[in-house]
PDB file of C-alpha atoms in Angstrom:
ATOM      1  CA  UNK A  23      16.395   2.596   1.705  1.00 37.00           C
ATOM      2  CA  UNK A  24      20.142   3.243   1.270  1.00 40.00           C
ATOM      3  CA  UNK A  25      19.777   1.030  -2.238  1.00 40.00           C
ATOM      4  CA  UNK A  26      23.391  -1.415  -1.626  1.00 44.00           C
ATOM      5  CA  UNK A  27      26.453  -0.336  -3.963  1.00 45.00           C
ATOM      6  CA  UNK A  28      27.988  -2.556  -6.027  1.00 43.00           C
ATOM      7  CA  UNK A  29      25.252  -4.529  -6.751  1.00 41.00           C
ATOM      8  CA  UNK A  30      24.871  -5.903 -10.517  1.00 41.00           C
ATOM      9  CA  UNK A  31      21.693  -7.697 -11.311  1.00 43.00           C
ATOM     10  CA  UNK A  32      19.516  -5.398 -11.751  1.00 43.00           C
ATOM     11  CA  UNK A  33      16.136  -7.868 -11.621  1.00 43.00           C
ATOM     12  CA  UNK A  34      16.501  -9.851  -7.936  1.00 45.00           C
ATOM     13  CA  UNK A  35      17.749  -6.397  -6.333  1.00 48.00           C
ATOM     14  CA  UNK A  36      14.328  -4.759  -7.890  1.00 47.00           C
ATOM     15  CA  UNK A  37      12.434  -7.773  -6.957  1.00 46.00           C
ATOM     16  CA  UNK A  38      13.682  -7.856  -3.608  1.00 49.00           C
ATOM     17  CA  UNK A  39      13.389  -3.971  -3.437  1.00 51.00           C
ATOM     18  CA  UNK A  40       9.248  -4.294  -4.038  1.00 47.00           C
ATOM     19  CA  UNK A  41       9.555  -7.810  -1.955  1.00 47.00           C
ATOM     20  CA  UNK A  42      10.275  -4.955   0.527  1.00 49.00           C
ATOM     21  CA  UNK A  43       8.264  -2.626   0.154  1.00 47.00           C
ATOM     22  CA  UNK A  44       5.233  -5.051  -0.138  1.00 48.00           C
ATOM     23  CA  UNK A  45       6.075  -6.333   3.625  1.00 49.00           C
ATOM     24  CA  UNK A  46       7.118  -3.436   5.560  1.00 49.00           C
ATOM     25  CA  UNK A  47       5.603  -0.090   4.793  1.00 51.00           C
ATOM     26  CA  UNK A  48       3.953   2.287   1.889  1.00 58.00           C
ATOM     27  CA  UNK A  49       4.244   1.662  -0.750  1.00 75.00           C
ATOM     28  CA  UNK A  50       6.112   4.962  -2.841  1.00 78.00           C
ATOM     29  CA  UNK A  51       4.716   6.653  -5.103  1.00 87.00           C
ATOM     30  CA  UNK A  52       5.248   6.116  -8.768  1.00 86.00           C
ATOM     31  CA  UNK A  53       7.722   9.034  -9.033  1.00 87.00           C
ATOM     32  CA  UNK A  54       9.452   8.052  -5.776  1.00 87.00           C
ATOM     33  CA  UNK A  55       9.537   4.805  -7.553  1.00 87.00           C
ATOM     34  CA  UNK A  56      10.558   6.084 -10.814  1.00 89.00           C
ATOM     35  CA  UNK A  57      13.797   8.326  -8.919  1.00 90.00           C
ATOM     36  CA  UNK A  58      15.045   5.164  -6.998  1.00 88.00           C
ATOM     37  CA  UNK A  59      15.284   3.611 -10.156  1.00 87.00           C
ATOM     38  CA  UNK A  60      17.112   5.517 -11.813  1.00 92.00           C
ATOM     39  CA  UNK A  61      19.617   6.054  -8.354  1.00 91.00           C
ATOM     40  CA  UNK A  62      19.965   2.482  -8.169  1.00 86.00           C
ATOM     41  CA  UNK A  63      20.512   2.401 -12.719  1.00 90.00           C
ATOM     42  CA  UNK A  64      23.179   4.908 -12.082  1.00 92.00           C
ATOM     43  CA  UNK A  65      25.303   3.043  -9.194  1.00 89.00           C
ATOM     44  CA  UNK A  66      24.531  -0.324 -11.862  1.00 85.00           C
ATOM     45  CA  UNK A  67      26.283   2.061 -14.387  1.00 91.00           C
ATOM     46  CA  UNK A  68      28.712   3.742 -11.671  1.00 93.00           C
ATOM     47  CA  UNK A  69      29.877   0.270 -10.547  1.00 90.00           C
ATOM     48  CA  UNK A  70      30.326  -1.919 -14.535  1.00 89.00           C
ATOM     49  CA  UNK A  71      32.704   1.470 -15.028  1.00 93.00           C
ATOM     50  CA  UNK A  72      35.092   0.636 -12.329  1.00 95.00           C
ATOM     51  CA  UNK A  73      34.733  -3.510 -13.181  1.00 94.00           C
ATOM     52  CA  UNK A  74      35.002  -2.602 -16.541  1.00 93.00           C
ATOM     53  CA  UNK A  75      38.030   0.004 -16.109  1.00 95.00           C
ATOM     54  CA  UNK A  76      39.848  -2.305 -13.551  1.00 95.00           C
ATOM     55  CA  UNK A  77      40.154  -5.686 -15.705  1.00 96.00           C
ATOM     56  CA  UNK A  78      41.090  -3.492 -19.194  1.00 95.00           C
ATOM     57  CA  UNK A  79      43.834  -1.816 -16.632  1.00 96.00           C
ATOM     58  CA  UNK A  80      45.043  -5.053 -15.390  1.00 96.00           C
ATOM     59  CA  UNK A  81      44.205  -6.936 -18.724  1.00 96.00           C
ATOM     60  CA  UNK A  82      45.504  -5.415 -21.369  1.00 95.00           C
ATOM     61  CA  UNK A  83      49.511  -3.922 -21.687  1.00 92.00           C
ATOM     62  CA  UNK A  84      50.437  -4.026 -25.584  1.00 91.00           C
ATOM     63  CA  UNK A  85      49.145  -1.457 -27.245  1.00 92.00           C
ATOM     64  CA  UNK A  86      50.791  -1.637 -30.663  1.00 93.00           C
ATOM     65  CA  UNK A  87      48.243  -3.588 -31.663  1.00 92.00           C
ATOM     66  CA  UNK A  88      45.170  -2.740 -32.399  1.00 92.00           C
ATOM     67  CA  UNK A  89      43.618  -5.174 -31.365  1.00 94.00           C
ATOM     68  CA  UNK A  90      43.068  -7.490 -28.115  1.00 94.00           C
ATOM     69  CA  UNK A  91      45.609 -10.435 -28.378  1.00 95.00           C
ATOM     70  CA  UNK A  92      44.081 -13.059 -27.036  1.00 96.00           C
ATOM     71  CA  UNK A  93      45.668 -14.395 -23.414  1.00 96.00           C
ATOM     72  CA  UNK A  94      44.125 -10.632 -23.510  1.00 96.00           C
ATOM     73  CA  UNK A  95      40.841 -11.183 -24.088  1.00 96.00           C
ATOM     74  CA  UNK A  96      41.137 -14.180 -21.609  1.00 97.00           C
ATOM     75  CA  UNK A  97      41.999 -12.191 -19.176  1.00 97.00           C
ATOM     76  CA  UNK A  98      39.503  -9.277 -19.238  1.00 96.00           C
ATOM     77  CA  UNK A  99      36.337 -12.330 -19.139  1.00 96.00           C
ATOM     78  CA  UNK A 100      38.013 -14.300 -16.408  1.00 97.00           C
ATOM     79  CA  UNK A 101      37.996 -11.024 -15.153  1.00 96.00           C
ATOM     80  CA  UNK A 102      34.943  -9.459 -15.680  1.00 94.00           C
ATOM     81  CA  UNK A 103      33.849 -12.963 -15.023  1.00 95.00           C
ATOM     82  CA  UNK A 104      35.151 -12.692 -11.446  1.00 94.00           C
ATOM     83  CA  UNK A 105      33.654  -9.545 -10.528  1.00 93.00           C
ATOM     84  CA  UNK A 106      30.413 -10.629 -11.442  1.00 91.00           C
ATOM     85  CA  UNK A 107      30.210 -13.729  -9.153  1.00 93.00           C
ATOM     86  CA  UNK A 108      31.206 -11.725  -6.042  1.00 90.00           C
ATOM     87  CA  UNK A 109      28.300  -9.391  -6.934  1.00 87.00           C
ATOM     88  CA  UNK A 110      25.744 -12.367  -6.912  1.00 89.00           C
ATOM     89  CA  UNK A 111      27.097 -13.966  -3.909  1.00 92.00           C
ATOM     90  CA  UNK A 112      27.287 -10.768  -2.259  1.00 88.00           C
ATOM     91  CA  UNK A 113      23.854  -9.717  -3.026  1.00 86.00           C
ATOM     92  CA  UNK A 114      22.333 -13.397  -2.499  1.00 90.00           C
ATOM     93  CA  UNK A 115      24.452 -13.396   1.043  1.00 91.00           C
ATOM     94  CA  UNK A 116      22.372  -9.513   1.516  1.00 86.00           C
ATOM     95  CA  UNK A 117      19.804 -10.692   0.340  1.00 88.00           C
ATOM     96  CA  UNK A 118      19.425 -13.037   2.806  1.00 91.00           C
ATOM     97  CA  UNK A 119      21.076 -10.820   6.241  1.00 90.00           C
ATOM     98  CA  UNK A 120      17.688  -8.667   5.329  1.00 85.00           C
ATOM     99  CA  UNK A 121      15.347 -11.185   5.281  1.00 88.00           C
ATOM    100  CA  UNK A 122      16.639 -12.972   8.572  1.00 87.00           C
ATOM    101  CA  UNK A 123      16.513  -9.459  10.072  1.00 86.00           C
ATOM    102  CA  UNK A 124      13.745  -8.392   9.060  1.00 84.00           C
ATOM    103  CA  UNK A 125      11.843 -12.291   9.992  1.00 85.00           C
ATOM    104  CA  UNK A 126      13.626 -11.103  13.464  1.00 85.00           C
ATOM    105  CA  UNK A 127      11.799  -8.166  13.450  1.00 81.00           C
ATOM    106  CA  UNK A 128       8.674  -9.014  12.999  1.00 81.00           C
ATOM    107  CA  UNK A 129       8.713 -11.588  15.713  1.00 81.00           C
ATOM    108  CA  UNK A 130       9.702  -9.349  18.184  1.00 78.00           C
ATOM    109  CA  UNK A 131       6.759  -7.569  16.793  1.00 73.00           C
ATOM    110  CA  UNK A 132       4.725  -9.963  17.887  1.00 60.00           C
ATOM    111  CA  UNK A 133       6.340 -10.631  21.376  1.00 56.00           C
ATOM    112  CA  UNK A 134       5.983  -6.744  22.086  1.00 56.00           C
ATOM    113  CA  UNK A 135       2.829  -6.607  20.521  1.00 57.00           C
ATOM    114  CA  UNK A 136       1.384  -9.867  22.872  1.00 58.00           C
ATOM    115  CA  UNK A 137       3.541  -8.493  25.705  1.00 58.00           C
ATOM    116  CA  UNK A 138       1.308  -5.294  25.093  1.00 59.00           C
ATOM    117  CA  UNK A 139      -2.014  -6.861  25.398  1.00 59.00           C
ATOM    118  CA  UNK A 140      -1.482  -9.044  28.652  1.00 61.00           C
ATOM    119  CA  UNK A 141      -0.085  -5.707  30.706  1.00 63.00           C
ATOM    120  CA  UNK A 142      -3.186  -3.823  29.882  1.00 62.00           C
ATOM    121  CA  UNK A 143      -5.723  -3.482  32.219  1.00 62.00           C
ATOM    122  CA  UNK A 144      -8.911  -6.387  31.624  1.00 60.00           C
ATOM    123  CA  UNK A 145     -11.544  -4.215  30.654  1.00 64.00           C
ATOM    124  CA  UNK A 146     -14.928  -4.551  32.481  1.00 63.00           C
ATOM    125  CA  UNK A 147     -17.712  -6.729  30.497  1.00 64.00           C
ATOM    126  CA  UNK A 148     -20.434  -3.677  28.729  1.00 65.00           C
ATOM    127  CA  UNK A 149     -23.555  -3.978  30.824  1.00 59.00           C
TER     128      UNK A 149
END
């Protein structure tokens, strides 16, 4: 199952991934789940690194002082908050789309199973 790049909420994504596995396929082995968690954590850390660098570059301009100014701190806080909100909304949207698609597939599966049963010739009763 492909991982969702760009998400920052580990707990909601991890829970959603567990729900998907329970609904539509074989369970992962402990080793596979550990590898999946490690890969996901690497993606989360990469995204945080990108956000940190982007916000630092956008907000911190004065290197004459050891500490950031209050304006720089506010800018960084707003920048990080904006990215968090974006990733949260994107994750919510992805979850909604993924759930809708999964429900459609389940409904189609039921439809196709009904068609197959109707197409099969009736079996003679045992004598």
